[in-house]
Amino acid sequence: MAQPYSARSRAIEPFHVMALLARANELQASGCDVIHLEIGEPDFTTAAPIVEAGQAALAQGHTRYTAARGLPALREAIAGFYQQRYGLSIDPQRILITPGGSGALLLAASLLVDPGKHWLLADPGYPCNRHFLRLVEGAAQLVPVGPEVNYQLSADLVERYWDQDTVGALVASPANPTGTVLDRDQLAGLSAATRARKGHLVVDEIYHGLTYGMDAPSVLEVDDEAFVLNSFSKYFGMTGWRLGWLVAPPAAVADLEKLAQNLYISAPSMAQHAALACFQPATLAILEERRAEFARRRDFLLPALRGLGFQIAVEPQGAFYLYADISAFGGDAFAFCRHFLETEHVAFTPGLDFGRHQAGHHVRFAYTQSLPRLQEAVERIARGLRSWQG
């Protein structure tokens, strides 16, 4: 009999929502009208100028490897975006283009975490963060957070939970699943707390650009030594193109480049050429229109769900999620999600996917469908609540 598969593969948990998604797809294939509020992917297709740039790149034969750090022109364009959006002067040499934001996280975890060491992470939070740490034989120390701290790590929590094996903290702003944002003072506090302990601060800014009524500050405004993860998937709408980036301190770049060469050689060439169109004024105008549409969706869905009895303690300032407490309805989150999928054909995500802290009575809604579809979803949820036996 063959040896069992690795301990790390057994330790990495699956997405619970994938079982629901598979069932949702089965129902859809059988003719049911399923409203998908479970997956964190915008319903908009990639903006036309980006698609056209990708098609042109293919026609011109841009199908070969690029340098491991990415196209110089794209790194320069991203640096220009930081200047335009944040007033920051970032050397393009500090920017590495990666296969999605996941590639950026893989580089950062590989560089900063030795076996047995860990980062502090907010619970609830994006599950892949802790799984990448396990992949490099490190660990996530999950810190329970709730509405009293805006579902975010704070300097006080860093001080309280830091131990001899802690080497850093990873925060997300805006956050998944809660949509909350860290302001400049909070980022500065986190920076000071991690620096005082000779640790690293890593900030997931993947949902930057998708904020409502305010702009999210970049951690680089207060800490030039922080590591920043970002992606073309969310604000720029390029999910399937698999493209992201990492901004690192100058001293880390050579080692990160070495890791990139070995882990994935380079990010997808065609996607990099397409992404050059992201920063054109016409493209940014389209993306800003989409941001306004996401704001309208949030402003409809948030009060609608609260009106049905869902407890949403903190109004999300960014991303496209609502993290809702279902305690008023009784029962566990997975059974709750399953009920609405089977009876009303509305799919949303159980809190179990985002950690352990009060996960059994939370669910996440993604407002990545049009307003008419969200209105229909609310009607179905209202009907489903009448038949729910928690």
PDB file of C-alpha atoms in Angstrom, residues 34-323:
ATOM      1  CA  VAL A  34     -30.047  29.975  -8.794  1.00  0.00           C
ATOM      2  CA  ILE A  35     -29.004  33.398  -7.492  1.00  0.00           C
ATOM      3  CA  HIS A  36     -25.300  33.257  -6.684  1.00  0.00           C
ATOM      4  CA  LEU A  37     -24.300  35.357  -3.672  1.00  0.00           C
ATOM      5  CA  GLU A  38     -21.623  32.925  -2.495  1.00  0.00           C
ATOM      6  CA  ILE A  39     -18.491  33.536  -4.582  1.00  0.00           C
ATOM      7  CA  GLY A  40     -16.283  36.609  -4.288  1.00  0.00           C
ATOM      8  CA  GLU A  41     -16.158  37.354  -7.992  1.00  0.00           C
ATOM      9  CA  PRO A  42     -17.640  40.455  -9.621  1.00  0.00           C
ATOM     10  CA  ASP A  43     -20.427  39.742 -12.103  1.00  0.00           C
ATOM     11  CA  PHE A  44     -18.965  42.253 -14.556  1.00  0.00           C
ATOM     12  CA  THR A  45     -16.808  40.858 -17.332  1.00  0.00           C
ATOM     13  CA  THR A  46     -13.355  42.367 -17.803  1.00  0.00           C
ATOM     14  CA  ALA A  47     -13.599  45.927 -19.150  1.00  0.00           C
ATOM     15  CA  ALA A  48     -13.378  46.177 -22.943  1.00  0.00           C
ATOM     16  CA  PRO A  49     -10.102  48.177 -23.111  1.00  0.00           C
ATOM     17  CA  ILE A  50      -8.343  45.466 -21.076  1.00  0.00           C
ATOM     18  CA  VAL A  51      -9.747  42.661 -23.241  1.00  0.00           C
ATOM     19  CA  GLU A  52      -8.712  44.509 -26.386  1.00  0.00           C
ATOM     20  CA  ALA A  53      -5.182  44.974 -25.041  1.00  0.00           C
ATOM     21  CA  GLY A  54      -5.006  41.248 -24.290  1.00  0.00           C
ATOM     22  CA  GLN A  55      -6.208  40.346 -27.773  1.00  0.00           C
ATOM     23  CA  ALA A  56      -3.642  42.696 -29.298  1.00  0.00           C
ATOM     24  CA  ALA A  57      -0.894  41.119 -27.189  1.00  0.00           C
ATOM     25  CA  LEU A  58      -1.826  37.660 -28.479  1.00  0.00           C
ATOM     26  CA  ALA A  59      -1.914  38.888 -32.079  1.00  0.00           C
ATOM     27  CA  GLN A  60       1.538  40.427 -31.613  1.00  0.00           C
ATOM     28  CA  GLY A  61       2.990  37.174 -30.268  1.00  0.00           C
ATOM     29  CA  HIS A  62       3.436  38.172 -26.621  1.00  0.00           C
ATOM     30  CA  THR A  63       3.158  34.573 -25.474  1.00  0.00           C
ATOM     31  CA  ARG A  64       6.599  33.940 -24.016  1.00  0.00           C
ATOM     32  CA  TYR A  65       7.909  34.123 -20.462  1.00  0.00           C
ATOM     33  CA  THR A  66       8.545  37.548 -19.022  1.00  0.00           C
ATOM     34  CA  ALA A  67      11.147  38.357 -16.388  1.00  0.00           C
ATOM     35  CA  ALA A  68      10.323  36.809 -13.017  1.00  0.00           C
ATOM     36  CA  ARG A  69       9.535  40.219 -11.542  1.00  0.00           C
ATOM     37  CA  GLY A  70       7.202  41.000 -14.430  1.00  0.00           C
ATOM     38  CA  LEU A  71       7.057  43.389 -17.368  1.00  0.00           C
ATOM     39  CA  PRO A  72       9.019  46.563 -16.589  1.00  0.00           C
ATOM     40  CA  ALA A  73       6.299  48.632 -18.257  1.00  0.00           C
ATOM     41  CA  LEU A  74       3.620  47.145 -15.997  1.00  0.00           C
ATOM     42  CA  ARG A  75       5.679  47.665 -12.854  1.00  0.00           C
ATOM     43  CA  GLU A  76       6.192  51.274 -13.892  1.00  0.00           C
ATOM     44  CA  ALA A  77       2.452  51.650 -14.545  1.00  0.00           C
ATOM     45  CA  ILE A  78       1.653  50.331 -11.062  1.00  0.00           C
ATOM     46  CA  ALA A  79       4.187  52.746  -9.549  1.00  0.00           C
ATOM     47  CA  GLY A  80       2.467  55.546 -11.450  1.00  0.00           C
ATOM     48  CA  PHE A  81      -0.877  54.391 -10.039  1.00  0.00           C
ATOM     49  CA  TYR A  82       0.488  54.648  -6.484  1.00  0.00           C
ATOM     50  CA  GLN A  83       1.605  58.205  -7.266  1.00  0.00           C
ATOM     51  CA  GLN A  84      -1.763  59.131  -8.739  1.00  0.00           C
ATOM     52  CA  ARG A  85      -3.984  57.397  -6.190  1.00  0.00           C
ATOM     53  CA  TYR A  86      -2.001  57.752  -2.953  1.00  0.00           C
ATOM     54  CA  GLY A  87       0.622  60.415  -3.657  1.00  0.00           C
ATOM     55  CA  LEU A  88       3.351  57.824  -3.043  1.00  0.00           C
ATOM     56  CA  SER A  89       6.640  57.558  -4.890  1.00  0.00           C
ATOM     57  CA  ILE A  90       7.301  53.813  -5.168  1.00  0.00           C
ATOM     58  CA  ASP A  91      10.372  52.565  -7.009  1.00  0.00           C
ATOM     59  CA  PRO A  92       9.159  50.106  -9.702  1.00  0.00           C
ATOM     60  CA  GLN A  93      12.075  47.863  -8.689  1.00  0.00           C
ATOM     61  CA  ARG A  94      10.175  47.107  -5.473  1.00  0.00           C
ATOM     62  CA  ILE A  95       7.147  45.738  -7.338  1.00  0.00           C
ATOM     63  CA  LEU A  96       6.860  42.069  -8.350  1.00  0.00           C
ATOM     64  CA  ILE A  97       4.086  40.902 -10.669  1.00  0.00           C
ATOM     65  CA  THR A  98       2.567  37.619  -9.480  1.00  0.00           C
ATOM     66  CA  PRO A  99       0.029  34.983 -10.587  1.00  0.00           C
ATOM     67  CA  GLY A 100      -2.921  36.532  -8.770  1.00  0.00           C
ATOM     68  CA  GLY A 101      -2.892  37.901  -5.262  1.00  0.00           C
ATOM     69  CA  SER A 102      -2.329  34.297  -4.184  1.00  0.00           C
ATOM     70  CA  GLY A 103       1.080  34.370  -5.846  1.00  0.00           C
ATOM     71  CA  ALA A 104       1.965  37.481  -3.856  1.00  0.00           C
ATOM     72  CA  LEU A 105       0.902  35.795  -0.621  1.00  0.00           C
ATOM     73  CA  LEU A 106       2.924  32.695  -1.489  1.00  0.00           C
ATOM     74  CA  LEU A 107       6.052  34.818  -2.022  1.00  0.00           C
ATOM     75  CA  ALA A 108       5.565  36.736   1.224  1.00  0.00           C
ATOM     76  CA  ALA A 109       4.900  33.618   3.297  1.00  0.00           C
ATOM     77  CA  SER A 110       7.860  31.786   1.757  1.00  0.00           C
ATOM     78  CA  LEU A 111      10.171  34.710   2.479  1.00  0.00           C
ATOM     79  CA  LEU A 112       9.073  35.607   5.996  1.00  0.00           C
ATOM     80  CA  VAL A 113       7.917  32.424   7.762  1.00  0.00           C
ATOM     81  CA  ASP A 114      10.164  29.612   8.947  1.00  0.00           C
ATOM     82  CA  PRO A 115       8.756  26.229  10.046  1.00  0.00           C
ATOM     83  CA  GLY A 116       7.012  26.505  13.380  1.00  0.00           C
ATOM     84  CA  LYS A 117       6.679  30.306  13.223  1.00  0.00           C
ATOM     85  CA  HIS A 118       3.430  32.157  12.761  1.00  0.00           C
ATOM     86  CA  TRP A 119       1.619  35.339  11.844  1.00  0.00           C
ATOM     87  CA  LEU A 120      -1.266  36.885  13.716  1.00  0.00           C
ATOM     88  CA  LEU A 121      -4.475  36.867  11.628  1.00  0.00           C
ATOM     89  CA  ALA A 122      -7.939  38.204  12.365  1.00  0.00           C
ATOM     90  CA  ASP A 123     -10.687  35.604  12.854  1.00  0.00           C
ATOM     91  CA  PRO A 124     -12.902  35.877  10.791  1.00  0.00           C
ATOM     92  CA  GLY A 125     -10.687  36.311   7.741  1.00  0.00           C
ATOM     93  CA  TYR A 126      -9.904  34.968   4.292  1.00  0.00           C
ATOM     94  CA  PRO A 127      -9.175  31.225   4.749  1.00  0.00           C
ATOM     95  CA  CYS A 128      -6.391  30.864   2.184  1.00  0.00           C
ATOM     96  CA  ASN A 129      -4.186  33.120   4.290  1.00  0.00           C
ATOM     97  CA  ARG A 130      -3.833  30.516   7.019  1.00  0.00           C
ATOM     98  CA  HIS A 131      -3.572  27.697   4.474  1.00  0.00           C
ATOM     99  CA  PHE A 132      -0.605  29.331   2.720  1.00  0.00           C
ATOM    100  CA  LEU A 133       1.132  29.574   6.078  1.00  0.00           C
ATOM    101  CA  ARG A 134       0.579  25.861   6.633  1.00  0.00           C
ATOM    102  CA  LEU A 135       1.981  25.184   3.176  1.00  0.00           C
ATOM    103  CA  VAL A 136       5.324  26.729   4.175  1.00  0.00           C
ATOM    104  CA  GLU A 137       5.247  24.783   7.469  1.00  0.00           C
ATOM    105  CA  GLY A 138       4.301  27.857   9.449  1.00  0.00           C
ATOM    106  CA  ALA A 139       1.000  28.570  11.150  1.00  0.00           C
ATOM    107  CA  ALA A 140      -1.690  31.159  11.639  1.00  0.00           C
ATOM    108  CA  GLN A 141      -2.449  32.332  15.145  1.00  0.00           C
ATOM    109  CA  LEU A 142      -6.085  33.313  14.811  1.00  0.00           C
ATOM    110  CA  VAL A 143      -7.139  36.289  16.921  1.00  0.00           C
ATOM    111  CA  PRO A 144     -10.889  36.457  17.644  1.00  0.00           C
ATOM    112  CA  VAL A 145     -12.286  39.816  16.529  1.00  0.00           C
ATOM    113  CA  GLY A 146     -15.795  41.230  16.496  1.00  0.00           C
ATOM    114  CA  PRO A 147     -17.681  44.432  15.775  1.00  0.00           C
ATOM    115  CA  GLU A 148     -16.150  46.140  18.823  1.00  0.00           C
ATOM    116  CA  VAL A 149     -12.829  46.319  16.913  1.00  0.00           C
ATOM    117  CA  ASN A 150     -14.398  46.566  13.453  1.00  0.00           C
ATOM    118  CA  TYR A 151     -13.424  42.908  12.855  1.00  0.00           C
ATOM    119  CA  GLN A 152      -9.772  43.979  12.550  1.00  0.00           C
ATOM    120  CA  LEU A 153      -6.506  43.387  14.372  1.00  0.00           C
ATOM    121  CA  SER A 154      -5.361  46.346  16.451  1.00  0.00           C
ATOM    122  CA  ALA A 155      -2.084  47.362  18.044  1.00  0.00           C
ATOM    123  CA  ASP A 156      -3.487  46.269  21.420  1.00  0.00           C
ATOM    124  CA  LEU A 157      -4.382  42.827  20.074  1.00  0.00           C
ATOM    125  CA  VAL A 158      -0.928  42.466  18.514  1.00  0.00           C
ATOM    126  CA  GLU A 159       0.631  43.235  21.894  1.00  0.00           C
ATOM    127  CA  ARG A 160      -1.692  40.799  23.670  1.00  0.00           C
ATOM    128  CA  TYR A 161      -1.318  37.821  21.320  1.00  0.00           C
ATOM    129  CA  TRP A 162       2.325  38.159  20.223  1.00  0.00           C
ATOM    130  CA  ASP A 163       4.499  35.327  21.553  1.00  0.00           C
ATOM    131  CA  GLN A 164       7.989  33.893  21.071  1.00  0.00           C
ATOM    132  CA  ASP A 165       7.019  32.195  17.785  1.00  0.00           C
ATOM    133  CA  THR A 166       5.257  35.189  16.232  1.00  0.00           C
ATOM    134  CA  VAL A 167       7.142  36.781  13.333  1.00  0.00           C
ATOM    135  CA  GLY A 168       4.499  39.068  11.858  1.00  0.00           C
ATOM    136  CA  ALA A 169       0.900  40.101  11.390  1.00  0.00           C
ATOM    137  CA  LEU A 170      -1.270  39.896   8.288  1.00  0.00           C
ATOM    138  CA  VAL A 171      -4.242  42.229   7.992  1.00  0.00           C
ATOM    139  CA  ALA A 172      -6.646  42.977   5.155  1.00  0.00           C
ATOM    140  CA  SER A 173      -8.159  46.357   4.380  1.00  0.00           C
ATOM    141  CA  PRO A 174     -10.849  46.246   3.070  1.00  0.00           C
ATOM    142  CA  ALA A 175     -11.362  42.847   4.658  1.00  0.00           C
ATOM    143  CA  ASN A 176     -13.017  39.668   3.472  1.00  0.00           C
ATOM    144  CA  PRO A 177     -15.641  38.681   4.743  1.00  0.00           C
ATOM    145  CA  THR A 178     -16.562  41.860   6.632  1.00  0.00           C
ATOM    146  CA  GLY A 179     -15.704  44.717   4.254  1.00  0.00           C
ATOM    147  CA  THR A 180     -14.147  46.808   7.050  1.00  0.00           C
ATOM    148  CA  VAL A 181     -11.272  49.256   6.466  1.00  0.00           C
ATOM    149  CA  LEU A 182      -8.247  50.242   8.560  1.00  0.00           C
ATOM    150  CA  ASP A 183      -7.605  53.990   8.770  1.00  0.00           C
ATOM    151  CA  ARG A 184      -4.163  55.651   8.807  1.00  0.00           C
ATOM    152  CA  ASP A 185      -3.923  55.748  12.600  1.00  0.00           C
ATOM    153  CA  GLN A 186      -4.820  52.073  12.907  1.00  0.00           C
ATOM    154  CA  LEU A 187      -2.263  51.112  10.256  1.00  0.00           C
ATOM    155  CA  ALA A 188       0.370  53.245  11.998  1.00  0.00           C
ATOM    156  CA  GLY A 189      -0.421  51.540  15.296  1.00  0.00           C
ATOM    157  CA  LEU A 190      -0.097  48.087  13.765  1.00  0.00           C
ATOM    158  CA  SER A 191       3.185  49.104  12.167  1.00  0.00           C
ATOM    159  CA  ALA A 192       4.592  50.378  15.453  1.00  0.00           C
ATOM    160  CA  ALA A 193       3.459  47.268  17.333  1.00  0.00           C
ATOM    161  CA  THR A 194       5.038  44.845  14.865  1.00  0.00           C
ATOM    162  CA  ARG A 195       8.246  46.869  14.489  1.00  0.00           C
ATOM    163  CA  ALA A 196       8.675  47.057  18.257  1.00  0.00           C
ATOM    164  CA  ARG A 197       8.756  43.254  18.235  1.00  0.00           C
ATOM    165  CA  LYS A 198      11.079  43.075  15.208  1.00  0.00           C
ATOM    166  CA  GLY A 199       8.296  41.510  13.162  1.00  0.00           C
ATOM    167  CA  HIS A 200       6.881  42.124   9.699  1.00  0.00           C
ATOM    168  CA  LEU A 201       3.577  43.750   8.788  1.00  0.00           C
ATOM    169  CA  VAL A 202       1.873  42.322   5.705  1.00  0.00           C
ATOM    170  CA  VAL A 203      -1.234  44.072   4.380  1.00  0.00           C
ATOM    171  CA  ASP A 204      -3.709  42.623   1.907  1.00  0.00           C
ATOM    172  CA  GLU A 205      -4.973  45.581  -0.151  1.00  0.00           C
ATOM    173  CA  ILE A 206      -6.675  43.419  -2.771  1.00  0.00           C
ATOM    174  CA  TYR A 207     -10.012  45.253  -2.417  1.00  0.00           C
ATOM    175  CA  HIS A 208      -8.512  48.727  -2.673  1.00  0.00           C
ATOM    176  CA  GLY A 209     -10.537  50.794  -5.108  1.00  0.00           C
ATOM    177  CA  LEU A 210     -13.752  49.150  -3.945  1.00  0.00           C
ATOM    178  CA  THR A 211     -14.625  51.485  -1.079  1.00  0.00           C
ATOM    179  CA  TYR A 212     -17.762  53.557  -0.619  1.00  0.00           C
ATOM    180  CA  GLY A 213     -17.907  57.120   0.630  1.00  0.00           C
ATOM    181  CA  MET A 214     -14.203  57.061   1.525  1.00  0.00           C
ATOM    182  CA  ASP A 215     -10.818  55.981   0.214  1.00  0.00           C
ATOM    183  CA  ALA A 216      -8.760  53.313   1.949  1.00  0.00           C
ATOM    184  CA  PRO A 217      -5.242  54.472   2.839  1.00  0.00           C
ATOM    185  CA  SER A 218      -2.346  52.244   1.830  1.00  0.00           C
ATOM    186  CA  VAL A 219      -0.103  51.025   4.619  1.00  0.00           C
ATOM    187  CA  LEU A 220       2.801  52.385   2.554  1.00  0.00           C
ATOM    188  CA  GLU A 221       1.630  55.867   3.540  1.00  0.00           C
ATOM    189  CA  VAL A 222       2.720  55.137   7.119  1.00  0.00           C
ATOM    190  CA  ASP A 223       5.220  52.267   6.813  1.00  0.00           C
ATOM    191  CA  ASP A 224       7.566  52.032   3.849  1.00  0.00           C
ATOM    192  CA  GLU A 225       8.905  48.679   5.135  1.00  0.00           C
ATOM    193  CA  ALA A 226       5.542  46.893   5.063  1.00  0.00           C
ATOM    194  CA  PHE A 227       4.739  44.200   2.512  1.00  0.00           C
ATOM    195  CA  VAL A 228       1.677  44.910   0.363  1.00  0.00           C
ATOM    196  CA  LEU A 229      -0.375  42.279  -1.472  1.00  0.00           C
ATOM    197  CA  ASN A 230      -2.626  43.422  -4.294  1.00  0.00           C
ATOM    198  CA  SER A 231      -4.452  42.011  -7.287  1.00  0.00           C
ATOM    199  CA  PHE A 232      -6.006  42.861 -10.623  1.00  0.00           C
ATOM    200  CA  SER A 233      -8.968  40.587  -9.788  1.00  0.00           C
ATOM    201  CA  LYS A 234     -11.370  42.742  -7.779  1.00  0.00           C
ATOM    202  CA  TYR A 235     -11.316  46.467  -8.616  1.00  0.00           C
ATOM    203  CA  PHE A 236      -9.825  45.835 -12.063  1.00  0.00           C
ATOM    204  CA  GLY A 237     -12.177  42.888 -12.764  1.00  0.00           C
ATOM    205  CA  MET A 238      -9.539  40.469 -14.106  1.00  0.00           C
ATOM    206  CA  THR A 239     -10.278  37.397 -11.960  1.00  0.00           C
ATOM    207  CA  GLY A 240      -9.627  34.748 -14.609  1.00  0.00           C
ATOM    208  CA  TRP A 241      -6.475  36.432 -15.897  1.00  0.00           C
ATOM    209  CA  ARG A 242      -4.690  35.476 -12.651  1.00  0.00           C
ATOM    210  CA  LEU A 243      -2.583  38.559 -12.051  1.00  0.00           C
ATOM    211  CA  GLY A 244      -1.495  40.357  -8.898  1.00  0.00           C
ATOM    212  CA  TRP A 245       1.459  42.181  -7.409  1.00  0.00           C
ATOM    213  CA  LEU A 246       3.589  42.517  -4.308  1.00  0.00           C
ATOM    214  CA  VAL A 247       5.293  45.672  -3.077  1.00  0.00           C
ATOM    215  CA  ALA A 248       8.283  44.847  -0.872  1.00  0.00           C
ATOM    216  CA  PRO A 249      11.067  46.700   0.929  1.00  0.00           C
ATOM    217  CA  PRO A 250      14.138  47.097  -1.318  1.00  0.00           C
ATOM    218  CA  ALA A 251      16.244  44.681   0.751  1.00  0.00           C
ATOM    219  CA  ALA A 252      13.728  41.855   0.159  1.00  0.00           C
ATOM    220  CA  VAL A 253      13.481  42.092  -3.618  1.00  0.00           C
ATOM    221  CA  ALA A 254      16.419  39.861  -4.598  1.00  0.00           C
ATOM    222  CA  ASP A 255      15.242  36.981  -2.424  1.00  0.00           C
ATOM    223  CA  LEU A 256      11.662  37.395  -3.627  1.00  0.00           C
ATOM    224  CA  GLU A 257      12.829  37.337  -7.240  1.00  0.00           C
ATOM    225  CA  LYS A 258      14.711  34.105  -6.564  1.00  0.00           C
ATOM    226  CA  LEU A 259      11.583  32.562  -5.065  1.00  0.00           C
ATOM    227  CA  ALA A 260       9.479  33.707  -8.026  1.00  0.00           C
ATOM    228  CA  GLN A 261      11.921  32.158 -10.492  1.00  0.00           C
ATOM    229  CA  ASN A 262      11.602  28.822  -8.737  1.00  0.00           C
ATOM    230  CA  LEU A 263       7.917  28.821  -7.787  1.00  0.00           C
ATOM    231  CA  TYR A 264       6.250  29.970 -11.009  1.00  0.00           C
ATOM    232  CA  ILE A 265       8.903  31.411 -13.409  1.00  0.00           C
ATOM    233  CA  SER A 266       6.715  34.398 -14.272  1.00  0.00           C
ATOM    234  CA  ALA A 267       3.147  35.634 -14.206  1.00  0.00           C
ATOM    235  CA  PRO A 268       1.017  35.068 -17.350  1.00  0.00           C
ATOM    236  CA  SER A 269       2.456  37.115 -20.206  1.00  0.00           C
ATOM    237  CA  MET A 270      -0.809  37.907 -21.997  1.00  0.00           C
ATOM    238  CA  ALA A 271      -2.433  39.029 -18.749  1.00  0.00           C
ATOM    239  CA  GLN A 272       0.455  41.398 -18.023  1.00  0.00           C
ATOM    240  CA  HIS A 273       0.172  43.031 -21.429  1.00  0.00           C
ATOM    241  CA  ALA A 274      -3.603  43.313 -21.009  1.00  0.00           C
ATOM    242  CA  ALA A 275      -3.192  44.894 -17.572  1.00  0.00           C
ATOM    243  CA  LEU A 276      -1.285  47.805 -19.080  1.00  0.00           C
ATOM    244  CA  ALA A 277      -4.686  49.081 -20.196  1.00  0.00           C
ATOM    245  CA  CYS A 278      -6.002  49.125 -16.598  1.00  0.00           C
ATOM    246  CA  PHE A 279      -4.503  52.515 -15.872  1.00  0.00           C
ATOM    247  CA  GLN A 280      -5.814  54.344 -18.931  1.00  0.00           C
ATOM    248  CA  PRO A 281      -8.351  57.089 -18.149  1.00  0.00           C
ATOM    249  CA  ALA A 282     -11.090  55.396 -20.189  1.00  0.00           C
ATOM    250  CA  THR A 283     -10.625  52.152 -18.282  1.00  0.00           C
ATOM    251  CA  LEU A 284     -10.550  53.847 -14.894  1.00  0.00           C
ATOM    252  CA  ALA A 285     -13.790  55.635 -15.776  1.00  0.00           C
ATOM    253  CA  ILE A 286     -15.463  52.256 -16.391  1.00  0.00           C
ATOM    254  CA  LEU A 287     -14.114  50.880 -13.119  1.00  0.00           C
ATOM    255  CA  GLU A 288     -15.360  53.898 -11.184  1.00  0.00           C
ATOM    256  CA  GLU A 289     -18.831  53.398 -12.661  1.00  0.00           C
ATOM    257  CA  ARG A 290     -18.727  49.837 -11.424  1.00  0.00           C
ATOM    258  CA  ARG A 291     -17.637  50.985  -7.977  1.00  0.00           C
ATOM    259  CA  ALA A 292     -20.698  53.249  -7.866  1.00  0.00           C
ATOM    260  CA  GLU A 293     -22.884  50.301  -8.835  1.00  0.00           C
ATOM    261  CA  PHE A 294     -21.454  48.179  -6.011  1.00  0.00           C
ATOM    262  CA  ALA A 295     -22.260  51.051  -3.619  1.00  0.00           C
ATOM    263  CA  ARG A 296     -25.875  51.071  -4.810  1.00  0.00           C
ATOM    264  CA  ARG A 297     -26.072  47.316  -4.260  1.00  0.00           C
ATOM    265  CA  ARG A 298     -24.673  47.584  -0.743  1.00  0.00           C
ATOM    266  CA  ASP A 299     -27.050  50.402   0.075  1.00  0.00           C
ATOM    267  CA  PHE A 300     -29.979  48.214  -0.981  1.00  0.00           C
ATOM    268  CA  LEU A 301     -28.951  44.863   0.454  1.00  0.00           C
ATOM    269  CA  LEU A 302     -27.706  46.032   3.869  1.00  0.00           C
ATOM    270  CA  PRO A 303     -31.000  47.535   5.113  1.00  0.00           C
ATOM    271  CA  ALA A 304     -33.018  44.824   3.340  1.00  0.00           C
ATOM    272  CA  LEU A 305     -31.266  42.017   5.224  1.00  0.00           C
ATOM    273  CA  ARG A 306     -31.375  43.918   8.496  1.00  0.00           C
ATOM    274  CA  GLY A 307     -35.092  44.339   7.943  1.00  0.00           C
ATOM    275  CA  LEU A 308     -35.464  40.560   7.711  1.00  0.00           C
ATOM    276  CA  GLY A 309     -33.713  40.062  11.071  1.00  0.00           C
ATOM    277  CA  PHE A 310     -30.106  39.482  10.042  1.00  0.00           C
ATOM    278  CA  GLN A 311     -27.736  41.168  12.509  1.00  0.00           C
ATOM    279  CA  ILE A 312     -25.059  43.132  10.641  1.00  0.00           C
ATOM    280  CA  ALA A 313     -23.298  45.079  13.342  1.00  0.00           C
ATOM    281  CA  VAL A 314     -20.820  46.998  11.185  1.00  0.00           C
ATOM    282  CA  GLU A 315     -21.600  48.728   7.909  1.00  0.00           C
ATOM    283  CA  PRO A 316     -18.980  47.550   5.396  1.00  0.00           C
ATOM    284  CA  GLN A 317     -16.899  50.353   3.937  1.00  0.00           C
ATOM    285  CA  GLY A 318     -15.399  48.307   1.110  1.00  0.00           C
ATOM    286  CA  ALA A 319     -15.185  45.045  -0.865  1.00  0.00           C
ATOM    287  CA  PHE A 320     -18.579  43.564  -1.820  1.00  0.00           C
ATOM    288  CA  TYR A 321     -19.621  41.495   1.177  1.00  0.00           C
ATOM    289  CA  LEU A 322     -22.028  41.561   4.105  1.00  0.00           C
ATOM    290  CA  TYR A 323     -21.129  39.412   7.120  1.00  0.00           C
TER     291      TYR A 323
END
